[in-house]
Amino acid sequence: MTKEIRQGFRVAASMSTPQSPQRQALECLVQAFNRMDIDAIFSLRHEDCMRIILPASMGHRPQNNTTYRAQLEQLRPIFQNFRLTVHDIVEDVESRKICAHLNARADTAAGEYVNEYMWTLEFNEATQIIKWSEFVDTGVNRDFWPMLEQAMQSHRQSQTRD
């Protein structure tokens, strides 16, 4: 088995084994995030997809597509050079589930953003994401997220003045 790097996406590739549709969808999702292409991100999500931020002790509410899209739209103008890197993937092809360990890095209006994620994505038969569970770095959430929210608020205020 060989490893190759493709646009910040490390994949295990075998010459004789094609990628599953779910793995292809994950790769498209990572590439869409790396371009901050919100339409492409949501094209991979089922209309009823829910994003669940974990651990639950952080108290985040599940996000439907409308809520999550609004959040990404607020983040996009203050993030530059956003890059996801996939470190590991575990896939259950029969159950149409993928678990991926990722790191994110970006320049933001609040400083350098560095985060670590563990995504568990569940897919329907049409390879759309129907459930997205996302473990995040609680330290980043506790320490950096308030600064990021302040930067988003400042950006919104500057937009209303223009």
Short mmCIF file of C-alpha atoms in Angstrom, two decimals, residues 2-131:
data_model
loop_
_atom_site.label_atom_id
_atom_site.label_comp_id
_atom_site.label_asym_id
_atom_site.label_seq_id
_atom_site.Cartn_x
_atom_site.Cartn_y
_atom_site.Cartn_z
CA THR A 2 1.36 3.43 -0.90
CA LYS A 3 0.66 6.85 0.54
CA GLU A 4 0.33 10.04 -1.44
CA ILE A 5 -0.45 13.66 -0.65
CA ARG A 6 -3.20 15.36 -2.69
CA GLN A 7 -4.14 18.97 -1.93
CA GLY A 8 -3.59 18.58 1.81
CA PHE A 9 -5.40 15.24 1.87
CA ARG A 10 -3.36 12.22 2.86
CA VAL A 11 -4.91 9.02 1.63
CA ALA A 12 -3.99 5.39 1.69
CA ALA A 13 -4.15 4.23 -1.90
CA SER A 14 -3.85 0.84 -3.48
CA MET A 15 -3.45 0.35 -7.20
CA SER A 16 -6.02 -2.46 -7.24
CA THR A 17 -8.60 -1.16 -4.75
CA PRO A 18 -10.76 1.78 -5.79
CA GLN A 19 -11.94 4.22 -3.15
CA SER A 20 -15.43 3.74 -1.82
CA PRO A 21 -18.04 6.38 -2.68
CA GLN A 22 -17.95 7.52 0.95
CA ARG A 23 -14.18 7.97 0.89
CA GLN A 24 -14.49 9.91 -2.36
CA ALA A 25 -17.14 12.10 -0.71
CA LEU A 26 -14.83 12.71 2.26
CA GLU A 27 -12.04 13.75 -0.08
CA CYS A 28 -14.41 16.13 -1.90
CA LEU A 29 -15.54 17.53 1.46
CA VAL A 30 -11.97 18.23 2.60
CA GLN A 31 -11.15 19.87 -0.72
CA ALA A 32 -14.30 22.02 -0.48
CA PHE A 33 -13.28 23.18 3.00
CA ASN A 34 -9.78 23.94 1.76
CA ARG A 35 -11.33 26.21 -0.91
CA MET A 36 -13.93 27.50 1.59
CA ASP A 37 -16.53 26.56 -1.03
CA ILE A 38 -19.67 26.53 1.09
CA ASP A 39 -21.94 25.46 -1.77
CA ALA A 40 -19.72 22.44 -2.45
CA ILE A 41 -19.70 21.55 1.26
CA PHE A 42 -23.49 21.59 1.41
CA SER A 43 -23.88 19.69 -1.85
CA LEU A 44 -22.47 16.69 0.03
CA ARG A 45 -24.94 16.98 2.91
CA HIS A 46 -28.47 15.59 2.86
CA GLU A 47 -31.15 18.23 3.43
CA ASP A 48 -31.85 16.73 6.88
CA CYS A 49 -28.18 16.34 7.89
CA MET A 50 -27.36 17.27 11.47
CA ARG A 51 -23.91 18.32 12.72
CA ILE A 52 -23.26 17.41 16.34
CA ILE A 53 -20.32 19.04 18.13
CA LEU A 54 -18.74 16.88 20.83
CA PRO A 55 -17.94 16.43 23.61
CA ALA A 56 -21.48 17.09 24.79
CA SER A 57 -20.13 18.75 27.94
CA MET A 58 -19.35 21.84 25.83
CA GLY A 59 -23.09 22.38 25.44
CA HIS A 60 -23.25 22.99 21.68
CA ARG A 61 -26.65 22.44 20.10
CA PRO A 62 -26.91 20.23 17.02
CA GLN A 63 -26.78 22.24 13.79
CA ASN A 64 -29.07 21.69 10.83
CA ASN A 65 -27.98 22.86 7.39
CA THR A 66 -29.42 26.35 7.82
CA THR A 67 -27.63 26.97 11.12
CA TYR A 68 -24.33 25.45 9.98
CA ARG A 69 -24.36 27.35 6.66
CA ALA A 70 -24.97 30.63 8.51
CA GLN A 71 -21.99 29.89 10.77
CA LEU A 72 -19.70 29.11 7.82
CA GLU A 73 -20.86 32.27 6.02
CA GLN A 74 -19.83 34.29 9.09
CA LEU A 75 -16.47 32.52 9.36
CA ARG A 76 -15.47 32.67 5.70
CA PRO A 77 -14.56 36.39 5.55
CA ILE A 78 -12.33 36.23 8.62
CA PHE A 79 -10.51 32.99 7.65
CA GLN A 80 -7.66 33.03 5.16
CA ASN A 81 -5.49 30.13 4.06
CA PHE A 82 -7.76 27.55 5.69
CA ARG A 83 -6.31 24.08 5.33
CA LEU A 84 -7.57 20.72 6.58
CA THR A 85 -5.13 17.84 6.73
CA VAL A 86 -6.40 14.30 7.15
CA HIS A 87 -4.17 12.12 9.33
CA ASP A 88 -6.15 8.92 9.58
CA ILE A 89 -9.34 7.36 8.21
CA VAL A 90 -11.29 4.38 9.49
CA GLU A 91 -14.12 3.25 7.26
CA ASP A 92 -17.00 0.82 7.64
CA VAL A 93 -18.11 0.42 4.03
CA GLU A 94 -21.11 -1.79 4.87
CA SER A 95 -22.52 0.71 7.37
CA ARG A 96 -21.57 3.68 5.16
CA LYS A 97 -19.60 5.36 7.97
CA ILE A 98 -16.22 7.05 8.00
CA CYS A 99 -14.23 8.31 10.95
CA ALA A 100 -11.45 10.78 10.11
CA HIS A 101 -8.81 12.46 12.28
CA LEU A 102 -8.03 15.93 10.92
CA ASN A 103 -6.11 19.06 11.77
CA ALA A 104 -7.08 22.53 10.65
CA ARG A 105 -4.94 25.63 10.29
CA ALA A 106 -5.86 29.12 9.13
CA ASP A 107 -4.98 32.77 9.49
CA THR A 108 -7.86 34.67 11.04
CA ALA A 109 -8.72 38.16 12.19
CA ALA A 110 -8.28 36.79 15.74
CA GLY A 111 -4.85 35.23 15.09
CA GLU A 112 -3.64 31.82 13.97
CA TYR A 113 -6.33 29.14 14.13
CA VAL A 114 -5.14 25.61 14.84
CA ASN A 115 -7.67 22.93 15.70
CA GLU A 116 -7.98 19.17 15.77
CA TYR A 117 -11.10 17.27 14.79
CA MET A 118 -12.42 13.74 14.83
CA TRP A 119 -15.26 13.48 12.33
CA THR A 120 -17.68 10.57 12.17
CA LEU A 121 -19.74 10.86 9.00
CA GLU A 122 -22.73 8.67 8.21
CA PHE A 123 -23.96 8.46 4.61
CA ASN A 124 -27.17 7.44 2.90
CA GLU A 125 -27.25 5.18 -0.16
CA ALA A 126 -26.81 8.22 -2.41
CA THR A 127 -23.53 9.12 -0.66
CA GLN A 128 -24.91 12.20 1.03
CA ILE A 129 -23.92 12.89 4.63
CA ILE A 130 -26.90 12.31 6.89
CA LYS A 131 -25.17 12.69 10.27
#
